[in-house]
PDB file of C-alpha atoms in Angstrom:
ATOM      1  CA  MET A 557       9.149  73.782  20.310  1.00  0.00           C
ATOM      2  CA  THR A 558       7.131  75.874  17.883  1.00  0.00           C
ATOM      3  CA  ALA A 559       6.062  72.954  15.718  1.00  0.00           C
ATOM      4  CA  ARG A 560       2.493  72.416  14.640  1.00  0.00           C
ATOM      5  CA  ILE A 561       0.670  69.113  14.438  1.00  0.00           C
ATOM      6  CA  SER A 562      -2.779  68.193  13.285  1.00  0.00           C
ATOM      7  CA  GLY A 563      -4.838  65.251  14.403  1.00  0.00           C
ATOM      8  CA  GLY A 564      -8.245  63.680  14.730  1.00  0.00           C
ATOM      9  CA  ALA A 565      -9.365  60.759  16.826  1.00  0.00           C
ATOM     10  CA  PRO A 566      -6.288  58.535  17.337  1.00  0.00           C
ATOM     11  CA  TRP A 567      -6.424  54.891  16.285  1.00  0.00           C
ATOM     12  CA  ASN A 568      -4.362  53.459  19.124  1.00  0.00           C
ATOM     13  CA  VAL A 569      -6.032  55.212  22.048  1.00  0.00           C
ATOM     14  CA  VAL A 570      -9.040  53.590  23.616  1.00  0.00           C
ATOM     15  CA  GLY A 571     -11.606  55.895  25.180  1.00  0.00           C
ATOM     16  CA  THR A 572     -13.519  59.062  24.608  1.00  0.00           C
ATOM     17  CA  GLN A 573     -12.098  62.190  23.060  1.00  0.00           C
ATOM     18  CA  GLY A 574     -11.625  63.823  26.449  1.00  0.00           C
ATOM     19  CA  ARG A 575      -9.387  60.960  27.603  1.00  0.00           C
ATOM     20  CA  ALA A 576      -7.552  60.537  24.296  1.00  0.00           C
ATOM     21  CA  LEU A 577      -6.016  63.997  24.057  1.00  0.00           C
ATOM     22  CA  PRO A 578      -4.150  63.957  27.409  1.00  0.00           C
ATOM     23  CA  ALA A 579      -2.722  60.527  26.526  1.00  0.00           C
ATOM     24  CA  ILE A 580      -1.423  61.869  23.201  1.00  0.00           C
ATOM     25  CA  HIS A 581       0.241  64.855  24.848  1.00  0.00           C
ATOM     26  CA  ASN A 582       1.768  62.751  27.609  1.00  0.00           C
ATOM     27  CA  ARG A 583       3.385  60.424  25.065  1.00  0.00           C
ATOM     28  CA  LEU A 584       4.683  63.374  23.055  1.00  0.00           C
ATOM     29  CA  ALA A 585       6.104  64.918  26.243  1.00  0.00           C
ATOM     30  CA  GLN A 586       7.947  61.689  27.075  1.00  0.00           C
ATOM     31  CA  ARG A 587       9.613  61.816  23.647  1.00  0.00           C
ATOM     32  CA  ASN A 588      10.277  65.575  23.843  1.00  0.00           C
ATOM     33  CA  LEU A 589       8.046  66.157  20.790  1.00  0.00           C
ATOM     34  CA  LEU A 590       5.434  68.536  22.159  1.00  0.00           C
ATOM     35  CA  PRO A 591       4.249  71.026  19.501  1.00  0.00           C
ATOM     36  CA  GLY A 592       3.500  74.698  19.912  1.00  0.00           C
ATOM     37  CA  GLU A 593       0.110  74.283  18.235  1.00  0.00           C
ATOM     38  CA  HIS A 594      -2.193  71.300  17.898  1.00  0.00           C
ATOM     39  CA  LEU A 595      -4.884  71.519  15.210  1.00  0.00           C
ATOM     40  CA  VAL A 596      -7.925  69.574  16.394  1.00  0.00           C
ATOM     41  CA  ASP A 597     -11.627  69.301  15.580  1.00  0.00           C
ATOM     42  CA  GLY A 598     -14.482  70.795  17.555  1.00  0.00           C
ATOM     43  CA  GLY A 599     -14.689  67.798  19.896  1.00  0.00           C
ATOM     44  CA  TYR A 600     -11.437  68.818  21.595  1.00  0.00           C
ATOM     45  CA  THR A 601     -11.834  72.590  21.873  1.00  0.00           C
ATOM     46  CA  SER A 602     -13.741  73.210  25.069  1.00  0.00           C
ATOM     47  CA  VAL A 603     -12.346  76.289  26.799  1.00  0.00           C
ATOM     48  CA  VAL A 604     -11.587  74.307  29.956  1.00  0.00           C
ATOM     49  CA  GLU A 605      -9.564  71.772  27.970  1.00  0.00           C
ATOM     50  CA  GLN A 606      -7.723  74.519  26.111  1.00  0.00           C
ATOM     51  CA  ASP A 607      -6.759  76.099  29.412  1.00  0.00           C
ATOM     52  CA  GLN A 608      -5.613  72.798  30.935  1.00  0.00           C
ATOM     53  CA  VAL A 609      -3.470  71.871  27.926  1.00  0.00           C
ATOM     54  CA  ASP A 610      -1.919  75.339  27.867  1.00  0.00           C
ATOM     55  CA  ARG A 611      -1.095  75.230  31.567  1.00  0.00           C
ATOM     56  CA  LYS A 612       0.313  71.702  31.593  1.00  0.00           C
ATOM     57  CA  HIS A 613       2.162  71.491  28.287  1.00  0.00           C
ATOM     58  CA  GLY A 614       2.225  75.014  26.846  1.00  0.00           C
ATOM     59  CA  ILE A 615       0.278  73.848  23.758  1.00  0.00           C
ATOM     60  CA  THR A 616      -2.244  76.015  21.949  1.00  0.00           C
ATOM     61  CA  LEU A 617      -5.247  73.976  20.838  1.00  0.00           C
ATOM     62  CA  VAL A 618      -6.486  75.390  17.539  1.00  0.00           C
ATOM     63  CA  GLY A 619      -9.997  74.424  16.554  1.00  0.00           C
ATOM     64  CA  PRO A 620     -13.524  75.791  16.181  1.00  0.00           C
ATOM     65  CA  VAL A 621     -14.986  76.964  19.484  1.00  0.00           C
ATOM     66  CA  ARG A 622     -18.754  76.488  19.699  1.00  0.00           C
ATOM     67  CA  GLN A 623     -20.753  79.656  19.178  1.00  0.00           C
ATOM     68  CA  LYS A 624     -23.479  80.828  21.549  1.00  0.00           C
ATOM     69  CA  ARG A 625     -26.736  78.915  21.119  1.00  0.00           C
ATOM     70  CA  THR A 626     -29.111  80.637  23.508  1.00  0.00           C
ATOM     71  CA  ARG A 627     -32.442  82.061  22.412  1.00  0.00           C
ATOM     72  CA  GLN A 628     -31.038  85.569  22.732  1.00  0.00           C
ATOM     73  CA  SER A 629     -28.027  84.796  20.546  1.00  0.00           C
ATOM     74  CA  ARG A 630     -30.252  83.349  17.803  1.00  0.00           C
ATOM     75  CA  LYS A 631     -32.488  86.400  17.542  1.00  0.00           C
ATOM     76  CA  GLY A 632     -31.295  89.873  16.751  1.00  0.00           C
ATOM     77  CA  ASN A 633     -34.065  91.746  18.594  1.00  0.00           C
ATOM     78  CA  VAL A 634     -33.229  90.498  22.104  1.00  0.00           C
ATOM     79  CA  PHE A 635     -30.371  91.170  24.506  1.00  0.00           C
ATOM     80  CA  ASP A 636     -27.782  88.420  24.505  1.00  0.00           C
ATOM     81  CA  ARG A 637     -25.017  88.011  27.074  1.00  0.00           C
ATOM     82  CA  ASP A 638     -22.695  90.451  25.328  1.00  0.00           C
ATOM     83  CA  ALA A 639     -25.152  93.274  26.007  1.00  0.00           C
ATOM     84  CA  PHE A 640     -24.422  92.988  29.763  1.00  0.00           C
ATOM     85  CA  THR A 641     -21.368  94.501  31.471  1.00  0.00           C
ATOM     86  CA  ILE A 642     -19.547  92.217  33.898  1.00  0.00           C
ATOM     87  CA  ASP A 643     -17.737  93.776  36.858  1.00  0.00           C
ATOM     88  CA  TRP A 644     -15.403  90.983  37.937  1.00  0.00           C
ATOM     89  CA  GLU A 645     -13.953  92.795  40.945  1.00  0.00           C
ATOM     90  CA  ARG A 646     -17.280  93.749  42.524  1.00  0.00           C
ATOM     91  CA  GLN A 647     -18.955  90.554  41.331  1.00  0.00           C
ATOM     92  CA  HIS A 648     -22.034  92.020  39.744  1.00  0.00           C
ATOM     93  CA  VAL A 649     -23.450  92.515  36.247  1.00  0.00           C
ATOM     94  CA  VAL A 650     -25.039  95.633  34.780  1.00  0.00           C
ATOM     95  CA  CYS A 651     -27.922  95.132  32.365  1.00  0.00           C
ATOM     96  CA  PRO A 652     -28.508  97.335  29.274  1.00  0.00           C
ATOM     97  CA  GLN A 653     -30.958  99.425  31.357  1.00  0.00           C
ATOM     98  CA  GLY A 654     -28.367 100.088  34.078  1.00  0.00           C
ATOM     99  CA  LYS A 655     -29.772  97.709  36.732  1.00  0.00           C
ATOM    100  CA  LEU A 656     -27.387  95.701  38.922  1.00  0.00           C
ATOM    101  CA  SER A 657     -27.643  91.963  39.464  1.00  0.00           C
ATOM    102  CA  ARG A 658     -28.670  90.750  42.925  1.00  0.00           C
ATOM    103  CA  GLN A 659     -27.111  87.268  43.029  1.00  0.00           C
ATOM    104  CA  TRP A 660     -23.623  86.063  42.072  1.00  0.00           C
ATOM    105  CA  THR A 661     -22.918  82.397  42.808  1.00  0.00           C
ATOM    106  CA  THR A 662     -20.369  79.814  41.690  1.00  0.00           C
ATOM    107  CA  PRO A 663     -21.950  76.401  42.378  1.00  0.00           C
ATOM    108  CA  PRO A 664     -19.674  73.351  42.490  1.00  0.00           C
ATOM    109  CA  ALA A 665     -19.397  71.653  39.110  1.00  0.00           C
ATOM    110  CA  ILE A 666     -16.914  69.819  36.888  1.00  0.00           C
ATOM    111  CA  THR A 667     -16.838  72.833  34.589  1.00  0.00           C
ATOM    112  CA  PRO A 668     -16.713  76.026  36.678  1.00  0.00           C
ATOM    113  CA  TYR A 669     -19.259  78.722  35.912  1.00  0.00           C
ATOM    114  CA  VAL A 670     -20.832  81.821  37.431  1.00  0.00           C
ATOM    115  CA  ASN A 671     -24.594  82.079  37.884  1.00  0.00           C
ATOM    116  CA  VAL A 672     -26.054  85.596  38.035  1.00  0.00           C
ATOM    117  CA  ARG A 673     -29.670  86.644  38.647  1.00  0.00           C
ATOM    118  CA  PHE A 674     -31.443  89.992  38.590  1.00  0.00           C
ATOM    119  CA  SER A 675     -34.272  90.943  40.914  1.00  0.00           C
ATOM    120  CA  LYS A 676     -37.912  90.316  40.025  1.00  0.00           C
ATOM    121  CA  GLU A 677     -38.775  93.922  40.888  1.00  0.00           C
ATOM    122  CA  ASP A 678     -36.297  95.405  38.416  1.00  0.00           C
ATOM    123  CA  CYS A 679     -37.172  92.986  35.625  1.00  0.00           C
ATOM    124  CA  GLY A 680     -40.930  93.265  36.213  1.00  0.00           C
ATOM    125  CA  LYS A 681     -40.897  97.052  35.735  1.00  0.00           C
ATOM    126  CA  CYS A 682     -38.415  97.016  32.859  1.00  0.00           C
ATOM    127  CA  PRO A 683     -39.845  98.559  29.636  1.00  0.00           C
ATOM    128  CA  VAL A 684     -37.738  96.236  27.440  1.00  0.00           C
ATOM    129  CA  LYS A 685     -38.388  93.015  29.356  1.00  0.00           C
ATOM    130  CA  SER A 686     -39.892  91.323  26.287  1.00  0.00           C
ATOM    131  CA  SER A 687     -36.572  91.820  24.499  1.00  0.00           C
ATOM    132  CA  CYS A 688     -34.608  90.340  27.372  1.00  0.00           C
ATOM    133  CA  THR A 689     -36.325  87.368  28.990  1.00  0.00           C
ATOM    134  CA  ARG A 690     -39.584  85.410  29.087  1.00  0.00           C
ATOM    135  CA  SER A 691     -39.262  84.495  32.778  1.00  0.00           C
ATOM    136  CA  GLU A 692     -39.885  86.653  35.842  1.00  0.00           C
ATOM    137  CA  ARG A 693     -36.271  87.808  35.936  1.00  0.00           C
ATOM    138  CA  ARG A 694     -33.169  87.557  33.791  1.00  0.00           C
ATOM    139  CA  ALA A 695     -30.487  85.036  34.655  1.00  0.00           C
ATOM    140  CA  LEU A 696     -27.018  84.726  33.136  1.00  0.00           C
ATOM    141  CA  THR A 697     -24.521  81.900  33.208  1.00  0.00           C
ATOM    142  CA  PHE A 698     -20.933  82.397  32.106  1.00  0.00           C
ATOM    143  CA  LEU A 699     -17.436  81.095  32.732  1.00  0.00           C
ATOM    144  CA  PRO A 700     -15.020  82.570  35.294  1.00  0.00           C
ATOM    145  CA  GLN A 701     -13.031  85.584  34.140  1.00  0.00           C
ATOM    146  CA  GLN A 702      -9.929  83.846  32.783  1.00  0.00           C
ATOM    147  CA  LEU A 703     -11.919  81.243  30.852  1.00  0.00           C
ATOM    148  CA  TYR A 704     -14.501  83.812  29.740  1.00  0.00           C
ATOM    149  CA  GLU A 705     -11.812  86.023  28.206  1.00  0.00           C
ATOM    150  CA  ARG A 706     -10.114  83.044  26.571  1.00  0.00           C
ATOM    151  CA  GLN A 707     -13.419  81.965  25.040  1.00  0.00           C
ATOM    152  CA  ALA A 708     -14.158  85.459  23.707  1.00  0.00           C
ATOM    153  CA  ALA A 709     -10.674  85.725  22.191  1.00  0.00           C
ATOM    154  CA  ALA A 710     -11.006  82.305  20.523  1.00  0.00           C
ATOM    155  CA  ARG A 711     -14.405  83.149  19.012  1.00  0.00           C
ATOM    156  CA  ALA A 712     -13.062  86.424  17.652  1.00  0.00           C
ATOM    157  CA  ALA A 713      -9.897  84.830  16.244  1.00  0.00           C
ATOM    158  CA  GLN A 714     -11.690  82.068  14.333  1.00  0.00           C
ATOM    159  CA  LYS A 715     -13.505  84.669  12.242  1.00  0.00           C
ATOM    160  CA  THR A 716     -10.259  86.051  10.799  1.00  0.00           C
ATOM    161  CA  GLY A 717      -8.716  84.976   7.505  1.00  0.00           C
ATOM    162  CA  GLU A 718      -5.394  84.199   9.174  1.00  0.00           C
ATOM    163  CA  TRP A 719      -7.011  81.690  11.533  1.00  0.00           C
ATOM    164  CA  LYS A 720      -8.963  80.048   8.700  1.00  0.00           C
ATOM    165  CA  ALA A 721      -5.823  79.717   6.546  1.00  0.00           C
ATOM    166  CA  ASN A 722      -3.938  78.149   9.454  1.00  0.00           C
ATOM    167  CA  TYR A 723      -6.744  75.703  10.293  1.00  0.00           C
ATOM    168  CA  ALA A 724      -7.203  74.745   6.625  1.00  0.00           C
ATOM    169  CA  MET A 725      -4.054  72.615   6.913  1.00  0.00           C
ATOM    170  CA  ARG A 726      -6.089  70.132   8.923  1.00  0.00           C
ATOM    171  CA  ALA A 727      -8.209  69.188   5.895  1.00  0.00           C
ATOM    172  CA  SER A 728      -5.596  66.635   4.798  1.00  0.00           C
ATOM    173  CA  VAL A 729      -6.027  64.775   8.093  1.00  0.00           C
ATOM    174  CA  GLU A 730      -9.736  64.255   7.441  1.00  0.00           C
ATOM    175  CA  SER A 731      -9.007  62.832   3.981  1.00  0.00           C
ATOM    176  CA  THR A 732      -6.399  60.505   5.482  1.00  0.00           C
ATOM    177  CA  VAL A 733      -8.866  59.249   8.110  1.00  0.00           C
ATOM    178  CA  ASN A 734     -11.446  58.695   5.393  1.00  0.00           C
ATOM    179  CA  GLU A 735      -8.930  56.697   3.343  1.00  0.00           C
ATOM    180  CA  PHE A 736      -8.100  54.460   6.297  1.00  0.00           C
ATOM    181  CA  VAL A 737     -11.737  53.881   7.236  1.00  0.00           C
ATOM    182  CA  ASN A 738     -13.254  53.332   3.790  1.00  0.00           C
ATOM    183  CA  GLY A 739     -10.234  51.954   1.960  1.00  0.00           C
ATOM    184  CA  HIS A 740      -8.695  49.701   4.581  1.00  0.00           C
ATOM    185  CA  GLY A 741     -11.475  48.893   7.051  1.00  0.00           C
ATOM    186  CA  MET A 742      -9.668  50.350  10.061  1.00  0.00           C
ATOM    187  CA  ARG A 743     -12.794  50.658  12.182  1.00  0.00           C
ATOM    188  CA  GLN A 744     -12.355  47.010  13.181  1.00  0.00           C
ATOM    189  CA  ALA A 745      -9.148  45.219  14.121  1.00  0.00           C
ATOM    190  CA  ARG A 746      -8.347  41.976  12.295  1.00  0.00           C
ATOM    191  CA  TYR A 747      -6.483  40.478  15.225  1.00  0.00           C
ATOM    192  CA  ARG A 748      -6.944  39.977  18.936  1.00  0.00           C
ATOM    193  CA  SER A 749      -4.923  41.888  21.561  1.00  0.00           C
ATOM    194  CA  GLN A 750      -3.803  45.486  21.486  1.00  0.00           C
ATOM    195  CA  ALA A 751      -0.219  44.594  20.496  1.00  0.00           C
ATOM    196  CA  LYS A 752      -1.301  42.794  17.297  1.00  0.00           C
ATOM    197  CA  SER A 753      -3.774  45.532  16.439  1.00  0.00           C
ATOM    198  CA  HIS A 754      -1.016  48.108  16.840  1.00  0.00           C
ATOM    199  CA  VAL A 755       1.166  46.194  14.364  1.00  0.00           C
ATOM    200  CA  GLN A 756      -1.746  46.141  11.916  1.00  0.00           C
ATOM    201  CA  HIS A 757      -2.125  49.908  12.233  1.00  0.00           C
ATOM    202  CA  VAL A 758       1.571  50.567  11.668  1.00  0.00           C
ATOM    203  CA  LEU A 759       1.832  48.261   8.646  1.00  0.00           C
ATOM    204  CA  THR A 760      -1.318  49.730   7.123  1.00  0.00           C
ATOM    205  CA  ALA A 761       0.062  53.256   7.547  1.00  0.00           C
ATOM    206  CA  ILE A 762       3.319  52.195   5.817  1.00  0.00           C
ATOM    207  CA  ALA A 763       1.341  50.655   2.961  1.00  0.00           C
ATOM    208  CA  VAL A 764      -0.688  53.841   2.506  1.00  0.00           C
ATOM    209  CA  ASN A 765       2.486  55.929   2.383  1.00  0.00           C
ATOM    210  CA  ILE A 766       3.961  53.619  -0.263  1.00  0.00           C
ATOM    211  CA  GLU A 767       0.769  53.832  -2.322  1.00  0.00           C
ATOM    212  CA  ARG A 768       0.853  57.617  -2.203  1.00  0.00           C
ATOM    213  CA  VAL A 769       4.527  57.859  -3.156  1.00  0.00           C
ATOM    214  CA  ASN A 770       4.036  55.401  -6.001  1.00  0.00           C
ATOM    215  CA  ALA A 771       0.996  57.300  -7.309  1.00  0.00           C
ATOM    216  CA  GLU A 772       2.943  60.558  -7.216  1.00  0.00           C
ATOM    217  CA  LEU A 773       5.996  59.174  -9.011  1.00  0.00           C
ATOM    218  CA  THR A 774       4.130  57.257 -11.712  1.00  0.00           C
ATOM    219  CA  ALA A 775       1.341  59.742 -12.416  1.00  0.00           C
ATOM    220  CA  PRO A 776       1.255  60.446 -16.190  1.00  0.00           C
ATOM    221  CA  VAL A 777       1.629  64.013 -17.330  1.00  0.00           C
ATOM    222  CA  THR A 778      -1.601  64.911 -19.076  1.00  0.00           C
ATOM    223  CA  GLU A 779      -2.480  68.045 -20.944  1.00  0.00           C
ATOM    224  CA  ARG A 780      -5.177  70.244 -19.541  1.00  0.00           C
ATOM    225  CA  GLN A 781      -8.533  69.329 -21.049  1.00  0.00           C
ATOM    226  CA  PRO A 782     -10.433  72.150 -22.778  1.00  0.00           C
ATOM    227  CA  ARG A 783     -13.619  73.394 -21.188  1.00  0.00           C
ATOM    228  CA  THR A 784     -16.914  71.982 -22.416  1.00  0.00           C
ATOM    229  CA  PRO A 785     -18.676  74.489 -24.714  1.00  0.00           C
ATOM    230  CA  THR A 786     -21.684  76.229 -23.241  1.00  0.00           C
ATOM    231  CA  ALA A 787     -25.126  76.050 -24.830  1.00  0.00           C
ATOM    232  CA  LEU A 788     -24.638  79.526 -26.327  1.00  0.00           C
ATOM    233  CA  GLN A 789     -21.254  78.600 -27.811  1.00  0.00           C
ATOM    234  CA  SER A 790     -22.687  75.417 -29.328  1.00  0.00           C
ATOM    235  CA  PHE A 791     -25.555  77.432 -30.844  1.00  0.00           C
ATOM    236  CA  LEU A 792     -23.117  79.920 -32.397  1.00  0.00           C
ATOM    237  CA  ASP A 793     -21.092  77.063 -33.897  1.00  0.00           C
ATOM    238  CA  TRP A 794     -24.260  75.467 -35.267  1.00  0.00           C
ATOM    239  CA  GLN A 795     -25.274  78.765 -36.897  1.00  0.00           C
ATOM    240  CA  ARG A 796     -21.671  79.269 -38.092  1.00  0.00           C
ATOM    241  CA  ILE A 797     -21.465  82.568 -36.275  1.00  0.00           C
ATOM    242  CA  PRO A 798     -17.885  83.540 -35.331  1.00  0.00           C
ATOM    243  CA  ARG A 799     -17.239  83.560 -31.609  1.00  0.00           C
ATOM    244  CA  PRO A 800     -15.703  86.523 -29.791  1.00  0.00           C
ATOM    245  CA  SER A 801     -11.983  86.044 -29.188  1.00  0.00           C
ATOM    246  CA  ALA A 802     -12.536  85.565 -25.426  1.00  0.00           C
ATOM    247  CA  TRP A 803     -14.400  82.261 -25.959  1.00  0.00           C
ATOM    248  CA  ARG A 804     -12.027  79.331 -26.313  1.00  0.00           C
ATOM    249  CA  THR A 805     -12.881  75.656 -26.502  1.00  0.00           C
ATOM    250  CA  ALA A 806     -11.268  72.544 -27.974  1.00  0.00           C
ATOM    251  CA  GLY A 807      -8.881  74.032 -30.542  1.00  0.00           C
ATOM    252  CA  LYS A 808     -11.128  76.983 -31.478  1.00  0.00           C
ATOM    253  CA  THR A 809     -10.959  80.666 -30.663  1.00  0.00           C
TER     254      THR A 809
END
């Protein structure tokens, strides 16, 4: 399917965000309703999770990927990670001054990453060391190649107008969540047991839909209200000075 869905934290899934998303996708897969894209908030867009969802279900998670927050990325006069060249095949990194890294390790962790270190001798004699690191030698940490490239592509895409226009469709979900929380007290269940709470959620959602349809059908057609005169326009009227034709307010030109 090439459908697109948008969602926030689900009401009927108990657990953290990391456990909620796989449960949602598994239920959609059982009903043959998996979308091509899933618009989510920043809590669901880790690169590892994006890769897992893509591999398992073929779904593209669309959401803001966190930008770099290192000291180097916050200051423009120092070398951030993008200033280094990564040679994935030979497993070494070249610094802006042409020096090669001395260590390349992948320690065991839940989220895989590569840890690279340069030698103290090269960094100690470097003429631009103050623009690179405050320690004895520079160290870099980054994701493995496939995840690193996915992360870079996601960060570049979310700066484009096309991505922003696509993700803007999720704004209605936030307003819906706000209506449920503040208008109907959905943060707390009124009944005991998950089955009764689920019925409450479904009936509340039906009631909200009916309210919205009724408001749309019975909304009175009102004429557009004229703009409030500015201080200059009010002064001209008080002095009985004719306004230029471009100034229009309540029945006057």
